[in-house]
Amino acid sequence: MKVTVVGAGAVGASCAEYIAIKNFASEVVVLDIKEGFAEGKAMDLMQTASLNGFDTKITGITNDYSKTAGSDVAIITSGIPRKPGMTREELIGINAGIVKTVSSSLLEHSPNVILIVVSNPMDTMTYLVHKTTGLPKNRIIGMGGALDSARFKYRLAEALEAPISDVDGMVIGGHSDTGMVPLTAHATRNSIKVSEFLSEERLAQVSEDTKVGGATLTKLLGTSAWYAPGAAVSSMVQAIACDQKKMFPCSALLEGEYGLNDICIGVPVLLGKNGIEKIVKIDLAEAEKAKMQESAEGVRKTNSLLTL
């Protein structure tokens, strides 16, 4: 299993670190356009191998895609990160050009690669990759929902004053502050609905805190978060590498599912060796359906800014 991470910034390096530590990949290639940057990150990470007990080889490369040849999975994190007060949508002009170039360069050397898109605005960048590469829909996956769901579970555990291993929940919809649809009615604590423990008002607060999870961190850090995004990606890559058929909410191209067409948006999927093995249909309440439609309208609005 060879995995390529494009972009050696905080998110890309975090992806590489968590993938290596889990020890399921033979090699992780980290590529960046900045001279020596990926090489330095790779060397630093390799010097943790004996301490963290992994044998995955991490290689750093400056802008030479030939070294990514034969990659099974590639993660696109490249592009500029959010600054305080900046929306994901404001990144579109700059990041669209970068993502387009990166995806075509990866496919030139790894025609069978499965692509995971992290660059923001993520749903629109995932849609862009679909439109410009012509790959089958199972091989292009947007990361957002896995991260948003992890943030949702964090907020639920906080509200419940429970260990996070007790909590399960999912966020679907667009990966944006207004587009996320935290499924509070489906969330559980050890199979018991969280509504048994939390008031409607507290659940509404959990939902709002989840939706602004990224913006909250951007305000505190002065840039985008990296630990949780890296962990989300590594879990997705592991599910593919180990053919786990594990369920994650991911941005997938919909062709009628959830009443939506020609859009990439977060829905539950099973991830395995072929990438998206199945889009999972769940019954939504009318209010959830309405929120999903509203979220899709927001994603379409951002998609309309693309120059395909």
PDB file of C-alpha atoms in Angstrom:
ATOM      1  CA  MET A   1       0.000   0.000   0.000  1.00  0.00           C
ATOM      2  CA  LYS A   2       1.510   3.267  -1.186  1.00  0.00           C
ATOM      3  CA  VAL A   3      -0.145   6.498  -0.098  1.00  0.00           C
ATOM      4  CA  THR A   4       0.658   9.971  -1.421  1.00  0.00           C
ATOM      5  CA  VAL A   5      -0.112  13.152   0.495  1.00  0.00           C
ATOM      6  CA  VAL A   6       0.015  16.309  -1.628  1.00  0.00           C
ATOM      7  CA  GLY A   7       0.763  19.315   0.566  1.00  0.00           C
ATOM      8  CA  ALA A   8       3.247  19.120   3.446  1.00  0.00           C
ATOM      9  CA  GLY A   9       1.637  21.820   5.558  1.00  0.00           C
ATOM     10  CA  ALA A  10       0.139  21.150   8.973  1.00  0.00           C
ATOM     11  CA  VAL A  11      -2.802  19.085   7.639  1.00  0.00           C
ATOM     12  CA  GLY A  12      -0.722  17.081   5.154  1.00  0.00           C
ATOM     13  CA  ALA A  13       1.999  16.334   7.717  1.00  0.00           C
ATOM     14  CA  SER A  14      -0.668  15.304  10.239  1.00  0.00           C
ATOM     15  CA  CYS A  15      -2.185  12.912   7.646  1.00  0.00           C
ATOM     16  CA  ALA A  16       1.244  11.381   6.988  1.00  0.00           C
ATOM     17  CA  GLU A  17       1.990  11.034  10.702  1.00  0.00           C
ATOM     18  CA  TYR A  18      -1.263   9.281  11.615  1.00  0.00           C
ATOM     19  CA  ILE A  19      -1.123   6.973   8.582  1.00  0.00           C
ATOM     20  CA  ALA A  20       2.462   5.983   9.425  1.00  0.00           C
ATOM     21  CA  ILE A  21       1.733   5.428  13.122  1.00  0.00           C
ATOM     22  CA  LYS A  22      -1.132   3.051  12.263  1.00  0.00           C
ATOM     23  CA  ASN A  23       1.434   0.968  10.342  1.00  0.00           C
ATOM     24  CA  PHE A  24      -0.843  -0.346   7.571  1.00  0.00           C
ATOM     25  CA  ALA A  25       0.932   1.348   4.625  1.00  0.00           C
ATOM     26  CA  SER A  26       4.326   0.320   3.243  1.00  0.00           C
ATOM     27  CA  GLU A  27       5.139   3.846   2.048  1.00  0.00           C
ATOM     28  CA  VAL A  28       3.827   7.384   2.450  1.00  0.00           C
ATOM     29  CA  VAL A  29       5.060   9.966  -0.062  1.00  0.00           C
ATOM     30  CA  VAL A  30       4.666  13.611   0.957  1.00  0.00           C
ATOM     31  CA  LEU A  31       4.894  16.112  -1.914  1.00  0.00           C
ATOM     32  CA  ASP A  32       5.063  19.903  -1.754  1.00  0.00           C
ATOM     33  CA  ILE A  33       6.011  22.727  -4.130  1.00  0.00           C
ATOM     34  CA  LYS A  34       8.229  24.449  -1.556  1.00  0.00           C
ATOM     35  CA  GLU A  35      11.844  23.353  -2.006  1.00  0.00           C
ATOM     36  CA  GLY A  36      12.995  20.955   0.734  1.00  0.00           C
ATOM     37  CA  PHE A  37       9.845  21.395   2.835  1.00  0.00           C
ATOM     38  CA  ALA A  38       8.359  17.921   2.303  1.00  0.00           C
ATOM     39  CA  GLU A  39      11.823  16.367   2.642  1.00  0.00           C
ATOM     40  CA  GLY A  40      12.260  18.068   6.010  1.00  0.00           C
ATOM     41  CA  LYS A  41       8.833  16.994   7.277  1.00  0.00           C
ATOM     42  CA  ALA A  42       9.459  13.414   6.113  1.00  0.00           C
ATOM     43  CA  MET A  43      12.861  13.275   7.790  1.00  0.00           C
ATOM     44  CA  ASP A  44      11.449  14.644  11.043  1.00  0.00           C
ATOM     45  CA  LEU A  45       8.629  12.078  10.962  1.00  0.00           C
ATOM     46  CA  MET A  46      10.994   9.189  10.129  1.00  0.00           C
ATOM     47  CA  GLN A  47      13.049  10.109  13.187  1.00  0.00           C
ATOM     48  CA  THR A  48       9.973   9.277  15.295  1.00  0.00           C
ATOM     49  CA  ALA A  49       9.665   5.760  13.797  1.00  0.00           C
ATOM     50  CA  SER A  50      11.721   3.951  16.425  1.00  0.00           C
ATOM     51  CA  LEU A  51       9.993   5.906  19.197  1.00  0.00           C
ATOM     52  CA  ASN A  52       6.463   5.370  17.871  1.00  0.00           C
ATOM     53  CA  GLY A  53       7.057   1.798  16.676  1.00  0.00           C
ATOM     54  CA  PHE A  54       6.177   2.005  12.988  1.00  0.00           C
ATOM     55  CA  ASP A  55       7.916   0.660   9.884  1.00  0.00           C
ATOM     56  CA  THR A  56       6.114   2.721   7.248  1.00  0.00           C
ATOM     57  CA  LYS A  57       8.635   4.504   5.014  1.00  0.00           C
ATOM     58  CA  ILE A  58       7.945   8.250   4.677  1.00  0.00           C
ATOM     59  CA  THR A  59       9.507  10.010   1.692  1.00  0.00           C
ATOM     60  CA  GLY A  60       9.490  13.757   1.013  1.00  0.00           C
ATOM     61  CA  ILE A  61       9.457  15.092  -2.559  1.00  0.00           C
ATOM     62  CA  THR A  62       9.604  18.607  -4.056  1.00  0.00           C
ATOM     63  CA  ASN A  63       7.075  18.810  -6.908  1.00  0.00           C
ATOM     64  CA  ASP A  64       8.139  15.611  -8.719  1.00  0.00           C
ATOM     65  CA  TYR A  65       4.992  13.583  -9.348  1.00  0.00           C
ATOM     66  CA  SER A  66       6.939  10.727 -10.955  1.00  0.00           C
ATOM     67  CA  LYS A  67       7.926   9.721  -7.398  1.00  0.00           C
ATOM     68  CA  THR A  68       4.222   9.216  -6.574  1.00  0.00           C
ATOM     69  CA  ALA A  69       3.846   6.536  -9.284  1.00  0.00           C
ATOM     70  CA  GLY A  70       1.899   3.453  -8.242  1.00  0.00           C
ATOM     71  CA  SER A  71       0.027   5.166  -5.412  1.00  0.00           C
ATOM     72  CA  ASP A  72      -3.076   3.285  -4.244  1.00  0.00           C
ATOM     73  CA  VAL A  73      -4.541   6.296  -2.450  1.00  0.00           C
ATOM     74  CA  ALA A  74      -3.680   9.991  -2.751  1.00  0.00           C
ATOM     75  CA  ILE A  75      -4.801  12.791  -0.448  1.00  0.00           C
ATOM     76  CA  ILE A  76      -5.096  16.326  -1.792  1.00  0.00           C
ATOM     77  CA  THR A  77      -4.542  18.854   1.004  1.00  0.00           C
ATOM     78  CA  SER A  78      -2.840  21.509  -1.110  1.00  0.00           C
ATOM     79  CA  GLY A  79      -4.115  25.065  -1.345  1.00  0.00           C
ATOM     80  CA  ILE A  80      -4.203  27.986   1.026  1.00  0.00           C
ATOM     81  CA  PRO A  81      -5.730  27.439   4.486  1.00  0.00           C
ATOM     82  CA  ARG A  82      -8.433  29.597   6.004  1.00  0.00           C
ATOM     83  CA  LYS A  83      -7.497  32.756   7.876  1.00  0.00           C
ATOM     84  CA  PRO A  84      -9.629  34.208  10.701  1.00  0.00           C
ATOM     85  CA  GLY A  85     -12.872  35.637   9.310  1.00  0.00           C
ATOM     86  CA  MET A  86     -12.426  33.866   5.970  1.00  0.00           C
ATOM     87  CA  THR A  87     -15.083  31.433   4.769  1.00  0.00           C
ATOM     88  CA  ARG A  88     -14.250  28.168   3.031  1.00  0.00           C
ATOM     89  CA  GLU A  89     -16.033  29.543  -0.037  1.00  0.00           C
ATOM     90  CA  GLU A  90     -13.635  32.516  -0.304  1.00  0.00           C
ATOM     91  CA  LEU A  91     -10.818  30.083  -1.035  1.00  0.00           C
ATOM     92  CA  ILE A  92     -12.392  28.806  -4.255  1.00  0.00           C
ATOM     93  CA  GLY A  93     -10.585  30.902  -6.870  1.00  0.00           C
ATOM     94  CA  ILE A  94      -7.097  30.040  -5.660  1.00  0.00           C
ATOM     95  CA  ASN A  95      -7.654  26.444  -4.623  1.00  0.00           C
ATOM     96  CA  ALA A  96      -9.616  25.323  -7.714  1.00  0.00           C
ATOM     97  CA  GLY A  97      -6.587  25.860  -9.990  1.00  0.00           C
ATOM     98  CA  ILE A  98      -4.306  24.040  -7.562  1.00  0.00           C
ATOM     99  CA  VAL A  99      -6.617  21.038  -7.109  1.00  0.00           C
ATOM    100  CA  LYS A 100      -7.163  20.682 -10.867  1.00  0.00           C
ATOM    101  CA  THR A 101      -3.400  20.567 -11.543  1.00  0.00           C
ATOM    102  CA  VAL A 102      -2.694  18.224  -8.637  1.00  0.00           C
ATOM    103  CA  SER A 103      -5.384  15.661  -9.547  1.00  0.00           C
ATOM    104  CA  SER A 104      -4.284  15.452 -13.209  1.00  0.00           C
ATOM    105  CA  SER A 105      -0.604  15.136 -12.177  1.00  0.00           C
ATOM    106  CA  LEU A 106      -1.436  12.297  -9.766  1.00  0.00           C
ATOM    107  CA  LEU A 107      -3.476  10.399 -12.356  1.00  0.00           C
ATOM    108  CA  GLU A 108      -0.696  10.720 -14.932  1.00  0.00           C
ATOM    109  CA  HIS A 109       1.525   8.531 -12.742  1.00  0.00           C
ATOM    110  CA  SER A 110      -1.091   6.494 -10.819  1.00  0.00           C
ATOM    111  CA  PRO A 111      -4.050   5.843 -13.152  1.00  0.00           C
ATOM    112  CA  ASN A 112      -5.759   3.531 -10.638  1.00  0.00           C
ATOM    113  CA  VAL A 113      -5.434   5.821  -7.616  1.00  0.00           C
ATOM    114  CA  ILE A 114      -8.307   6.587  -5.233  1.00  0.00           C
ATOM    115  CA  LEU A 115      -8.420  10.325  -4.469  1.00  0.00           C
ATOM    116  CA  ILE A 116      -9.377  11.845  -1.124  1.00  0.00           C
ATOM    117  CA  VAL A 117     -10.029  15.585  -1.317  1.00  0.00           C
ATOM    118  CA  VAL A 118      -9.380  17.743   1.759  1.00  0.00           C
ATOM    119  CA  SER A 119      -8.790  21.164   0.154  1.00  0.00           C
ATOM    120  CA  ASN A 120     -11.541  23.729   0.808  1.00  0.00           C
ATOM    121  CA  PRO A 121     -14.260  24.457  -0.147  1.00  0.00           C
ATOM    122  CA  MET A 122     -14.194  20.671   0.049  1.00  0.00           C
ATOM    123  CA  ASP A 123     -17.534  19.654  -1.526  1.00  0.00           C
ATOM    124  CA  THR A 124     -16.906  21.961  -4.478  1.00  0.00           C
ATOM    125  CA  MET A 125     -13.291  20.783  -4.877  1.00  0.00           C
ATOM    126  CA  THR A 126     -14.541  17.163  -4.861  1.00  0.00           C
ATOM    127  CA  TYR A 127     -17.080  18.076  -7.554  1.00  0.00           C
ATOM    128  CA  LEU A 128     -14.315  19.790  -9.551  1.00  0.00           C
ATOM    129  CA  VAL A 129     -12.200  16.612  -9.471  1.00  0.00           C
ATOM    130  CA  HIS A 130     -15.192  14.605 -10.747  1.00  0.00           C
ATOM    131  CA  LYS A 131     -15.802  17.038 -13.595  1.00  0.00           C
ATOM    132  CA  THR A 132     -12.165  17.368 -14.685  1.00  0.00           C
ATOM    133  CA  THR A 133     -10.884  13.776 -14.318  1.00  0.00           C
ATOM    134  CA  GLY A 134     -13.838  11.647 -15.434  1.00  0.00           C
ATOM    135  CA  LEU A 135     -12.978   9.000 -12.819  1.00  0.00           C
ATOM    136  CA  PRO A 136     -15.712   6.639 -11.623  1.00  0.00           C
ATOM    137  CA  LYS A 137     -17.575   8.055  -8.621  1.00  0.00           C
ATOM    138  CA  ASN A 138     -16.261   5.432  -6.193  1.00  0.00           C
ATOM    139  CA  ARG A 139     -12.683   6.705  -6.600  1.00  0.00           C
ATOM    140  CA  ILE A 140     -13.238  10.353  -5.574  1.00  0.00           C
ATOM    141  CA  ILE A 141     -14.045  10.997  -1.922  1.00  0.00           C
ATOM    142  CA  GLY A 142     -14.416  14.264  -0.015  1.00  0.00           C
ATOM    143  CA  MET A 143     -13.197  14.131   3.572  1.00  0.00           C
ATOM    144  CA  GLY A 144     -15.431  16.660   5.433  1.00  0.00           C
ATOM    145  CA  GLY A 145     -18.122  14.482   7.028  1.00  0.00           C
ATOM    146  CA  ALA A 146     -15.677  12.248   8.892  1.00  0.00           C
ATOM    147  CA  LEU A 147     -14.145  15.328  10.520  1.00  0.00           C
ATOM    148  CA  ASP A 148     -17.477  17.039  11.201  1.00  0.00           C
ATOM    149  CA  SER A 149     -18.822  13.851  12.809  1.00  0.00           C
ATOM    150  CA  ALA A 150     -15.755  13.614  15.068  1.00  0.00           C
ATOM    151  CA  ARG A 151     -16.389  17.207  16.171  1.00  0.00           C
ATOM    152  CA  PHE A 152     -20.075  16.388  16.732  1.00  0.00           C
ATOM    153  CA  LYS A 153     -19.159  13.425  18.963  1.00  0.00           C
ATOM    154  CA  TYR A 154     -16.724  15.611  20.889  1.00  0.00           C
ATOM    155  CA  ARG A 155     -19.475  18.158  21.582  1.00  0.00           C
ATOM    156  CA  LEU A 156     -21.986  15.424  22.478  1.00  0.00           C
ATOM    157  CA  ALA A 157     -19.562  13.810  24.945  1.00  0.00           C
ATOM    158  CA  GLU A 158     -18.897  17.245  26.442  1.00  0.00           C
ATOM    159  CA  ALA A 159     -22.632  17.906  26.916  1.00  0.00           C
ATOM    160  CA  LEU A 160     -23.289  14.428  28.290  1.00  0.00           C
ATOM    161  CA  GLU A 161     -20.181  14.509  30.518  1.00  0.00           C
ATOM    162  CA  ALA A 162     -19.531  11.052  29.070  1.00  0.00           C
ATOM    163  CA  PRO A 163     -16.449   9.295  27.713  1.00  0.00           C
ATOM    164  CA  ILE A 164     -16.324   9.765  23.963  1.00  0.00           C
ATOM    165  CA  SER A 165     -16.277   5.976  23.417  1.00  0.00           C
ATOM    166  CA  ASP A 166     -19.870   5.961  24.745  1.00  0.00           C
ATOM    167  CA  VAL A 167     -21.059   8.340  22.045  1.00  0.00           C
ATOM    168  CA  ASP A 168     -22.051   7.823  18.423  1.00  0.00           C
ATOM    169  CA  GLY A 169     -23.362  10.393  15.957  1.00  0.00           C
ATOM    170  CA  MET A 170     -23.102  11.572  12.385  1.00  0.00           C
ATOM    171  CA  VAL A 171     -23.033  14.826  10.411  1.00  0.00           C
ATOM    172  CA  ILE A 172     -24.211  14.871   6.800  1.00  0.00           C
ATOM    173  CA  GLY A 173     -24.647  17.728   4.314  1.00  0.00           C
ATOM    174  CA  GLY A 174     -22.168  20.302   3.109  1.00  0.00           C
ATOM    175  CA  HIS A 175     -18.818  20.846   4.831  1.00  0.00           C
ATOM    176  CA  SER A 176     -19.505  24.474   5.724  1.00  0.00           C
ATOM    177  CA  ASP A 177     -20.557  26.441   8.779  1.00  0.00           C
ATOM    178  CA  THR A 178     -24.128  26.734   7.485  1.00  0.00           C
ATOM    179  CA  GLY A 179     -24.372  23.528   5.444  1.00  0.00           C
ATOM    180  CA  MET A 180     -23.697  20.853   8.065  1.00  0.00           C
ATOM    181  CA  VAL A 181     -26.636  18.727   9.202  1.00  0.00           C
ATOM    182  CA  PRO A 182     -25.785  17.118  12.590  1.00  0.00           C
ATOM    183  CA  LEU A 183     -28.232  14.224  13.019  1.00  0.00           C
ATOM    184  CA  THR A 184     -29.085  14.856  16.678  1.00  0.00           C
ATOM    185  CA  ALA A 185     -32.202  12.659  16.521  1.00  0.00           C
ATOM    186  CA  HIS A 186     -30.040   9.668  15.474  1.00  0.00           C
ATOM    187  CA  ALA A 187     -27.201  10.271  17.984  1.00  0.00           C
ATOM    188  CA  THR A 188     -26.823   7.741  20.794  1.00  0.00           C
ATOM    189  CA  ARG A 189     -25.017   7.029  24.024  1.00  0.00           C
ATOM    190  CA  ASN A 190     -24.450   3.267  24.151  1.00  0.00           C
ATOM    191  CA  SER A 191     -27.484   2.745  21.855  1.00  0.00           C
ATOM    192  CA  ILE A 192     -29.761   5.021  23.927  1.00  0.00           C
ATOM    193  CA  LYS A 193     -30.836   8.192  22.112  1.00  0.00           C
ATOM    194  CA  VAL A 194     -29.055  11.254  23.489  1.00  0.00           C
ATOM    195  CA  SER A 195     -32.416  13.039  23.653  1.00  0.00           C
ATOM    196  CA  GLU A 196     -33.067  10.855  26.731  1.00  0.00           C
ATOM    197  CA  PHE A 197     -30.226  12.695  28.486  1.00  0.00           C
ATOM    198  CA  LEU A 198     -30.140  16.169  26.932  1.00  0.00           C
ATOM    199  CA  SER A 199     -32.789  18.839  26.497  1.00  0.00           C
ATOM    200  CA  GLU A 200     -33.793  20.137  23.061  1.00  0.00           C
ATOM    201  CA  GLU A 201     -32.054  23.420  23.879  1.00  0.00           C
ATOM    202  CA  ARG A 202     -28.797  21.681  24.835  1.00  0.00           C
ATOM    203  CA  LEU A 203     -28.902  19.529  21.694  1.00  0.00           C
ATOM    204  CA  ALA A 204     -29.490  22.640  19.586  1.00  0.00           C
ATOM    205  CA  GLN A 205     -26.390  24.189  21.182  1.00  0.00           C
ATOM    206  CA  VAL A 206     -24.361  21.027  20.458  1.00  0.00           C
ATOM    207  CA  SER A 207     -25.486  21.229  16.839  1.00  0.00           C
ATOM    208  CA  GLU A 208     -24.496  24.908  16.494  1.00  0.00           C
ATOM    209  CA  ASP A 209     -21.130  24.354  18.202  1.00  0.00           C
ATOM    210  CA  THR A 210     -20.458  21.491  15.772  1.00  0.00           C
ATOM    211  CA  LYS A 211     -21.285  23.579  12.717  1.00  0.00           C
ATOM    212  CA  VAL A 212     -18.828  26.336  13.678  1.00  0.00           C
ATOM    213  CA  GLY A 213     -16.208  23.825  14.876  1.00  0.00           C
ATOM    214  CA  GLY A 214     -13.717  24.741  12.159  1.00  0.00           C
ATOM    215  CA  ALA A 215     -14.303  28.496  12.431  1.00  0.00           C
ATOM    216  CA  THR A 216     -13.884  28.305  16.227  1.00  0.00           C
ATOM    217  CA  LEU A 217     -10.473  26.693  15.825  1.00  0.00           C
ATOM    218  CA  THR A 218      -9.447  29.076  13.041  1.00  0.00           C
ATOM    219  CA  LYS A 219     -10.202  31.986  15.354  1.00  0.00           C
ATOM    220  CA  LEU A 220      -8.174  30.437  18.186  1.00  0.00           C
ATOM    221  CA  LEU A 221      -5.253  29.196  16.084  1.00  0.00           C
ATOM    222  CA  GLY A 222      -5.069  31.878  13.406  1.00  0.00           C
ATOM    223  CA  THR A 223      -5.240  29.135  10.753  1.00  0.00           C
ATOM    224  CA  SER A 224      -7.093  25.896  10.004  1.00  0.00           C
ATOM    225  CA  ALA A 225      -6.970  22.945  12.398  1.00  0.00           C
ATOM    226  CA  TRP A 226      -4.754  19.961  11.561  1.00  0.00           C
ATOM    227  CA  TYR A 227      -4.817  17.176  14.187  1.00  0.00           C
ATOM    228  CA  ALA A 228      -8.471  16.146  13.734  1.00  0.00           C
ATOM    229  CA  PRO A 229      -8.415  16.553   9.928  1.00  0.00           C
ATOM    230  CA  GLY A 230      -5.291  14.352   9.782  1.00  0.00           C
ATOM    231  CA  ALA A 231      -6.888  11.733  12.025  1.00  0.00           C
ATOM    232  CA  ALA A 232     -10.079  11.749   9.921  1.00  0.00           C
ATOM    233  CA  VAL A 233      -8.110  11.179   6.720  1.00  0.00           C
ATOM    234  CA  SER A 234      -5.981   8.409   8.241  1.00  0.00           C
ATOM    235  CA  SER A 235      -9.116   6.529   9.375  1.00  0.00           C
ATOM    236  CA  MET A 236     -10.559   6.766   5.858  1.00  0.00           C
ATOM    237  CA  VAL A 237      -7.318   5.601   4.225  1.00  0.00           C
ATOM    238  CA  GLN A 238      -7.088   2.687   6.662  1.00  0.00           C
ATOM    239  CA  ALA A 239     -10.665   1.638   5.823  1.00  0.00           C
ATOM    240  CA  ILE A 240      -9.695   1.572   2.134  1.00  0.00           C
ATOM    241  CA  ALA A 241      -6.291  -0.083   2.623  1.00  0.00           C
ATOM    242  CA  CYS A 242      -7.656  -2.785   4.917  1.00  0.00           C
ATOM    243  CA  ASP A 243     -10.961  -3.197   3.026  1.00  0.00           C
ATOM    244  CA  GLN A 244     -12.892  -2.582   6.234  1.00  0.00           C
ATOM    245  CA  LYS A 245     -16.254  -1.599   4.656  1.00  0.00           C
ATOM    246  CA  LYS A 246     -16.398   0.995   7.425  1.00  0.00           C
ATOM    247  CA  MET A 247     -19.112   3.654   7.424  1.00  0.00           C
ATOM    248  CA  PHE A 248     -18.169   7.325   7.239  1.00  0.00           C
ATOM    249  CA  PRO A 249     -20.109  10.361   6.100  1.00  0.00           C
ATOM    250  CA  CYS A 250     -18.144  11.522   3.034  1.00  0.00           C
ATOM    251  CA  SER A 251     -18.687  13.909   0.166  1.00  0.00           C
ATOM    252  CA  ALA A 252     -19.780  11.670  -2.705  1.00  0.00           C
ATOM    253  CA  LEU A 253     -21.232  12.319  -6.151  1.00  0.00           C
ATOM    254  CA  LEU A 254     -24.982  11.764  -5.926  1.00  0.00           C
ATOM    255  CA  GLU A 255     -27.077  10.529  -8.824  1.00  0.00           C
ATOM    256  CA  GLY A 256     -30.547  10.508  -7.319  1.00  0.00           C
ATOM    257  CA  GLU A 257     -29.634   9.422  -3.797  1.00  0.00           C
ATOM    258  CA  TYR A 258     -31.280  11.598  -1.133  1.00  0.00           C
ATOM    259  CA  GLY A 259     -33.260  13.237  -3.966  1.00  0.00           C
ATOM    260  CA  LEU A 260     -30.111  15.002  -5.229  1.00  0.00           C
ATOM    261  CA  ASN A 261     -28.333  14.902  -8.589  1.00  0.00           C
ATOM    262  CA  ASP A 262     -25.011  16.144  -9.984  1.00  0.00           C
ATOM    263  CA  ILE A 263     -23.648  17.309  -6.642  1.00  0.00           C
ATOM    264  CA  CYS A 264     -20.968  16.190  -4.173  1.00  0.00           C
ATOM    265  CA  ILE A 265     -22.205  16.416  -0.602  1.00  0.00           C
ATOM    266  CA  GLY A 266     -21.783  14.538   2.669  1.00  0.00           C
ATOM    267  CA  VAL A 267     -23.733  11.282   2.992  1.00  0.00           C
ATOM    268  CA  PRO A 268     -22.994   7.984   4.769  1.00  0.00           C
ATOM    269  CA  VAL A 269     -20.868   5.631   2.669  1.00  0.00           C
ATOM    270  CA  LEU A 270     -19.052   2.345   3.156  1.00  0.00           C
ATOM    271  CA  LEU A 271     -15.320   2.618   2.460  1.00  0.00           C
ATOM    272  CA  GLY A 272     -13.340  -0.398   1.271  1.00  0.00           C
ATOM    273  CA  LYS A 273     -10.683  -1.438  -1.231  1.00  0.00           C
ATOM    274  CA  ASN A 274     -12.612   0.125  -4.138  1.00  0.00           C
ATOM    275  CA  GLY A 275     -13.085   3.445  -2.352  1.00  0.00           C
ATOM    276  CA  ILE A 276     -16.802   4.157  -1.957  1.00  0.00           C
ATOM    277  CA  GLU A 277     -18.291   0.661  -1.932  1.00  0.00           C
ATOM    278  CA  LYS A 278     -21.852   1.829  -1.268  1.00  0.00           C
ATOM    279  CA  ILE A 279     -23.830   4.977  -0.525  1.00  0.00           C
ATOM    280  CA  VAL A 280     -25.976   4.195   2.522  1.00  0.00           C
ATOM    281  CA  LYS A 281     -29.571   5.425   2.579  1.00  0.00           C
ATOM    282  CA  ILE A 282     -30.941   6.480   5.957  1.00  0.00           C
ATOM    283  CA  ASP A 283     -34.449   7.692   6.690  1.00  0.00           C
ATOM    284  CA  LEU A 284     -34.461  11.384   7.516  1.00  0.00           C
ATOM    285  CA  ALA A 285     -37.179  13.312   9.308  1.00  0.00           C
ATOM    286  CA  GLU A 286     -38.892  16.049   7.277  1.00  0.00           C
ATOM    287  CA  ALA A 287     -36.878  18.754   9.094  1.00  0.00           C
ATOM    288  CA  GLU A 288     -33.633  16.915   8.302  1.00  0.00           C
ATOM    289  CA  LYS A 289     -34.642  16.526   4.642  1.00  0.00           C
ATOM    290  CA  ALA A 290     -35.352  20.254   4.464  1.00  0.00           C
ATOM    291  CA  LYS A 291     -31.942  21.061   5.996  1.00  0.00           C
ATOM    292  CA  MET A 292     -30.247  18.697   3.531  1.00  0.00           C
ATOM    293  CA  GLN A 293     -31.954  20.421   0.591  1.00  0.00           C
ATOM    294  CA  GLU A 294     -30.940  23.825   1.955  1.00  0.00           C
ATOM    295  CA  SER A 295     -27.366  22.590   2.368  1.00  0.00           C
ATOM    296  CA  ALA A 296     -27.346  21.316  -1.225  1.00  0.00           C
ATOM    297  CA  GLU A 297     -28.494  24.724  -2.466  1.00  0.00           C
ATOM    298  CA  GLY A 298     -25.528  26.306  -0.686  1.00  0.00           C
ATOM    299  CA  VAL A 299     -23.095  23.823  -2.258  1.00  0.00           C
ATOM    300  CA  ARG A 300     -24.592  24.415  -5.719  1.00  0.00           C
ATOM    301  CA  LYS A 301     -24.159  28.160  -5.237  1.00  0.00           C
ATOM    302  CA  THR A 302     -20.457  27.657  -4.534  1.00  0.00           C
ATOM    303  CA  ASN A 303     -20.163  25.181  -7.436  1.00  0.00           C
ATOM    304  CA  SER A 304     -21.532  27.873  -9.757  1.00  0.00           C
ATOM    305  CA  LEU A 305     -18.370  29.913  -9.075  1.00  0.00           C
ATOM    306  CA  LEU A 306     -16.204  27.206 -10.665  1.00  0.00           C
ATOM    307  CA  THR A 307     -14.712  27.637 -14.108  1.00  0.00           C
ATOM    308  CA  LEU A 308     -14.816  24.102 -15.506  1.00  0.00           C
TER     309      LEU A 308
END
